[in-house]
Amino acid sequence: MAAGSAIQIPSRLPLLLTHEGVLLPGSTMRTSVDSPRNMQLVRSRLLKGTSLRSTIIGVIPNTSDPTSDCDDLPSLHRIGTAALAVQVVGSNWPKPHYTLLVTGLCRFQILQLLKEKPYPVAEVEQLDRLEQFTNQHKSEEELGELSEQFYKYAVQLVEMLDMSVPAVAKLRRLLDNLPREALPDILTSIIRTSNQEKLQILDAVRLEERFKMTIPLLVRQIEGLKLLQKTRKPKQDDDKRVVTIRPNRRINHIPSATEDEEEEEDHDDVVMLEKKIRTSSMSEQALKVCLKEIKRLKKMPQSMPEYALTRNYLELMVELPWNKSTKDRLEIRAARILLDNDHYAMEKLKKRVLEYLAVRQLKNNLKGPILCFVGPPGVGKTSVGRSIAKTLGREFHRIALGGVCDQSDIRGHRRTYVGSMPGRIINGLKTVGVNNPVFLLDEVDKLGKSLQGDPAAALLEVLDPEQNHGFTDHYLNVAFDLSQVLFIATANTTATIPPALLDRMEIIQVPGYTQEEKIEIAHRHLIPKQLEQHGLTPQQIQIPQVTTLDIITRYTREAGVRSLDRKLGAICRAVAVKVAEGQHKETKPDRAEVDEEDCKEHVTEDAKTESISDTADLALPPEMPILIDFHALKDILGPPMYEMEVSERLSQPGVAIGLAWTPLGGEIMFVEASRMDGEGQLTLTGQLGDVMKESAHLAISWLRSNAKRYQLTNTSGSFDLLDNTDIHLHFPAGAVTKDGPSAGVTIVTCLASLFSGRLVCSDVAMTGEITLRGLVLPVGGIKDKVLAAHRAGLKRIIIPRRNEKDLEEIAVNVRQDLTFVMASCLDEVLNAAFDGGFAVKPRVERLNSKL
Ligand code: ADP
């Protein structure tokens, strides 16, 4: 047992200065640490890394450390107790502090103070529990009588207590098992003694002296107990608990003359909190729970970790907007203007949002499907959500759900956990401070699932108008009414949204933008916003539309405008440096006159030689805008990232361009095929899903069965295309998993090119599912795919005939730039994909060598 064994403490100890209690060897004490020196000690000696380091520290009692760091070290008590920190609990209330649980090991005396800052460290000498001490049984003999006397009193005292209390029974056992010399310290810390008395015991280094001093304390306690037992009625006998002899006034709630101001202050705070609870507008159920908790809080010692927990809980309950809401101001005409002002294009979305708001205005209730905007990143889903809040005059709060895989993220942790907290919904309500905000549930398609429960299931309860008036967060443990909250969700794809959740929502597709739309968005919204953010004015920087187009086509390849926005930000930063450096001093008249229409010409020859970038000392007068042309672009953003690569890649037979849909928008996809001698095997690479692999097999089967009709032969001239031939099909961008049936027509075209040796037209892209009989079936995502083809500069697009209706959604200017070929069977696809068609050749009778 530690109390009896020899202990060797280090010769240098960091010192913890306490002023509240006195720690004696063999006993445990909880102490609050808040002075800068002590806090520093805890942080650097005990809390290095994540676990508590079992460092021995020196606890010096009776020292009131100044609250300011720079104040000089107070004079220190000469003798202290070396101690082990058993637990450290941090809290921020009412001010940052730690609560330390320390166990005393042995006495020491300070020989010399080695340093004072950031916390004191001293050279020390150990005073008891030394090896020679524990081995010297003779000292025990000398002390025999004293120690025997002490032991008797101790036993008498313990036996006066209620032995059915486990702690008392344990104490009784300890009296027999502990070495006698440890008893004075331990019993002094258990019985009712003042700090002064404890200090005297601590200072009594000689054991004999210690016994002598403790015996009167024991006798006093025994007498006190006898008196108490006499005055008590018999039925109160069972109140004789070990706590009654403890010096813990807080537990017993007996006000004492020495009770300090801090406790009163704390009491005031609790009273204030109670008042707040009573005057808050929380539900009846919540009020009941809170009053119960505050009653518990009043009885709890402040140093208990649960105190801070309960307090935080009650503070949150008071802060929650139980009944506080903003008044809706909804005027459809104003809403329309606001939506139009904030967002260019996206007509379908704006129309649906206005319908939704109009119904709300007429019906004045929120029951109905939750709107869910689905589209690629950067198309303005979040920003429309924000505008809806603005039109309604409501608070807006975004809850990012990407990667959330624990249901307590939504529903909170139960309060039994250390560090428990409410879920994101309740936290959001606390942040906005009203009970009717607009909550944007961002990226519902990226909710995860884990052992900690399914967050989607928790969201179901939140979103269901039939249930959400009684939403119970685990942390609150009382119902909160969410029925006034307007939920809007966003997602990149509906494929990964759990079906039950999808069922609660009305999906509104937000497709990507055309180049023209992007230019408009950039000039109407993004550029003015970036200028403002960088403190620039239109008099300082001018970005003509051709430059914007260059950024869109050569520096970004996206459905939305987020990268475009970032690139514009980069340009503004570069110009801000130039402006701040004040490098534009001299006049350059011809530059100044440039206006947007003229830009195209100006960007050519002469601008090439004098962009802002290649001439760092280029001189422009302060009022002249810095013109961003292609050369400036190259200098700021680097060489273009995307060049037209289409015609280059289609210079060999066996390559065709397909159109794919991804959650990030449409993409063009090159399909490559090659053949080699082999045994008729098909190899597919590029991380393909099962459906895509099936499409490849379908395509080969159809081509094999139609090889004669199209005069397709393998390398040895046979119509059996797989005879002695292996085929390898590759879908580049192998890092991305691809699946879906829409590559069918592209695979057929690619293989037809391979076996016929003819080149596919370099400006054609295609999409469509195929059947074994050669029919072309409709596919999804036509708008995004067409926009991707348009972005890539392709001219002709082959789509399934049954998708013709989808073209109506595409902007007229895009449609004008493109030629659409509607195909209902593979013959039509092949005819359109090859220059001069891919007509069925009249059958030329040839002698088969085998006949
Ligand atoms: P998402 O939520 O779809 O990923 P955001 O709403 O974050 O996209 O939009 C990214 C940026 O693009 C925002 O600054 C937004 O204002 C801007 N933006 C997107 N679409 C439009 C538009 N149609 N009109 C004006 N700005 C837009």
mmCIF file of C-alpha atoms and ligand atoms in Angstrom, residues 339-346 350 375-386 398 440 442 490-492 510 513 517 521-522 524-526 529 560-562 565, ligand 1:
data_model
loop_
_atom_site.group_PDB
_atom_site.id
_atom_site.type_symbol
_atom_site.label_atom_id
_atom_site.label_comp_id
_atom_site.label_asym_id
_atom_site.label_seq_id
_atom_site.Cartn_x
_atom_site.Cartn_y
_atom_site.Cartn_z
ATOM 1 C CA LEU A 339 -34.866 36.398 -56.138
ATOM 2 C CA ASP A 340 -34.337 37.964 -59.570
ATOM 3 C CA ASN A 341 -31.910 40.493 -58.172
ATOM 4 C CA ASP A 342 -29.848 37.904 -56.353
ATOM 5 C CA HIS A 343 -29.782 35.236 -59.035
ATOM 6 C CA TYR A 344 -29.448 35.275 -62.754
ATOM 7 C CA ALA A 345 -31.148 32.531 -64.831
ATOM 8 C CA MET A 346 -32.406 29.403 -62.944
ATOM 9 C CA LYS A 350 -37.233 30.460 -59.011
ATOM 10 C CA GLY A 375 -27.629 19.877 -58.756
ATOM 11 C CA PRO A 376 -23.870 20.120 -59.286
ATOM 12 C CA PRO A 377 -21.760 22.206 -56.893
ATOM 13 C CA GLY A 378 -21.637 25.963 -57.336
ATOM 14 C CA VAL A 379 -24.981 26.403 -59.117
ATOM 15 C CA GLY A 380 -26.439 28.551 -56.364
ATOM 16 C CA LYS A 381 -28.442 26.079 -54.263
ATOM 17 C CA THR A 382 -27.234 27.436 -50.948
ATOM 18 C CA SER A 383 -27.482 30.961 -52.102
ATOM 19 C CA VAL A 384 -31.156 30.506 -53.144
ATOM 20 C CA GLY A 385 -31.834 29.107 -49.668
ATOM 21 C CA ARG A 386 -30.343 32.248 -48.188
ATOM 22 C CA ARG A 398 -26.822 26.255 -42.639
ATOM 23 C CA LEU A 440 -30.571 24.690 -44.895
ATOM 24 C CA ASP A 442 -26.670 21.070 -46.917
ATOM 25 C CA THR A 490 -29.573 20.503 -50.966
ATOM 26 C CA ALA A 491 -27.835 17.569 -52.635
ATOM 27 C CA ASN A 492 -25.645 16.795 -55.623
ATOM 28 C CA VAL A 510 -30.836 22.750 -60.613
ATOM 29 C CA TYR A 513 -25.089 26.860 -66.518
ATOM 30 C CA GLU A 517 -25.244 32.311 -68.427
ATOM 31 C CA ILE A 521 -23.561 35.696 -63.666
ATOM 32 C CA ALA A 522 -19.912 36.714 -63.509
ATOM 33 C CA ARG A 524 -23.771 40.855 -62.723
ATOM 34 C CA HIS A 525 -22.921 39.134 -59.457
ATOM 35 C CA LEU A 526 -19.507 37.562 -59.045
ATOM 36 C CA LYS A 529 -18.921 40.929 -55.194
ATOM 37 C CA GLY A 560 -21.496 25.716 -61.614
ATOM 38 C CA VAL A 561 -19.585 28.927 -61.083
ATOM 39 C CA ARG A 562 -17.553 28.220 -57.974
ATOM 40 C CA ASP A 565 -15.606 32.798 -58.691
HETATM 41 P P1 ADP B 1 -24.095 25.394 -54.239
HETATM 42 O O1 ADP B 1 -24.792 25.519 -52.945
HETATM 43 O O2 ADP B 1 -25.023 25.007 -55.359
HETATM 44 O O3 ADP B 1 -22.890 24.530 -54.239
HETATM 45 P P2 ADP B 1 -23.567 28.189 -53.873
HETATM 46 O O4 ADP B 1 -24.960 28.615 -53.530
HETATM 47 O O5 ADP B 1 -22.595 28.084 -52.779
HETATM 48 O O6 ADP B 1 -23.591 26.827 -54.674
HETATM 49 O O7 ADP B 1 -23.023 29.150 -55.012
HETATM 50 C C1 ADP B 1 -21.675 29.470 -55.207
HETATM 51 C C2 ADP B 1 -21.540 30.900 -55.611
HETATM 52 O O8 ADP B 1 -22.069 31.130 -56.901
HETATM 53 C C3 ADP B 1 -22.279 31.844 -54.676
HETATM 54 O O9 ADP B 1 -21.451 32.939 -54.425
HETATM 55 C C4 ADP B 1 -23.496 32.269 -55.470
HETATM 56 O O10 ADP B 1 -23.903 33.556 -55.136
HETATM 57 C C5 ADP B 1 -22.988 32.202 -56.894
HETATM 58 N N1 ADP B 1 -24.066 31.898 -57.836
HETATM 59 C C6 ADP B 1 -24.429 30.673 -58.261
HETATM 60 N N2 ADP B 1 -25.460 30.746 -59.117
HETATM 61 C C7 ADP B 1 -25.758 32.038 -59.248
HETATM 62 C C8 ADP B 1 -26.730 32.754 -60.019
HETATM 63 N N3 ADP B 1 -27.601 32.129 -60.812
HETATM 64 N N4 ADP B 1 -26.770 34.072 -59.904
HETATM 65 C C9 ADP B 1 -25.880 34.710 -59.108
HETATM 66 N N5 ADP B 1 -24.931 34.118 -58.381
HETATM 67 C C10 ADP B 1 -24.858 32.783 -58.437
#
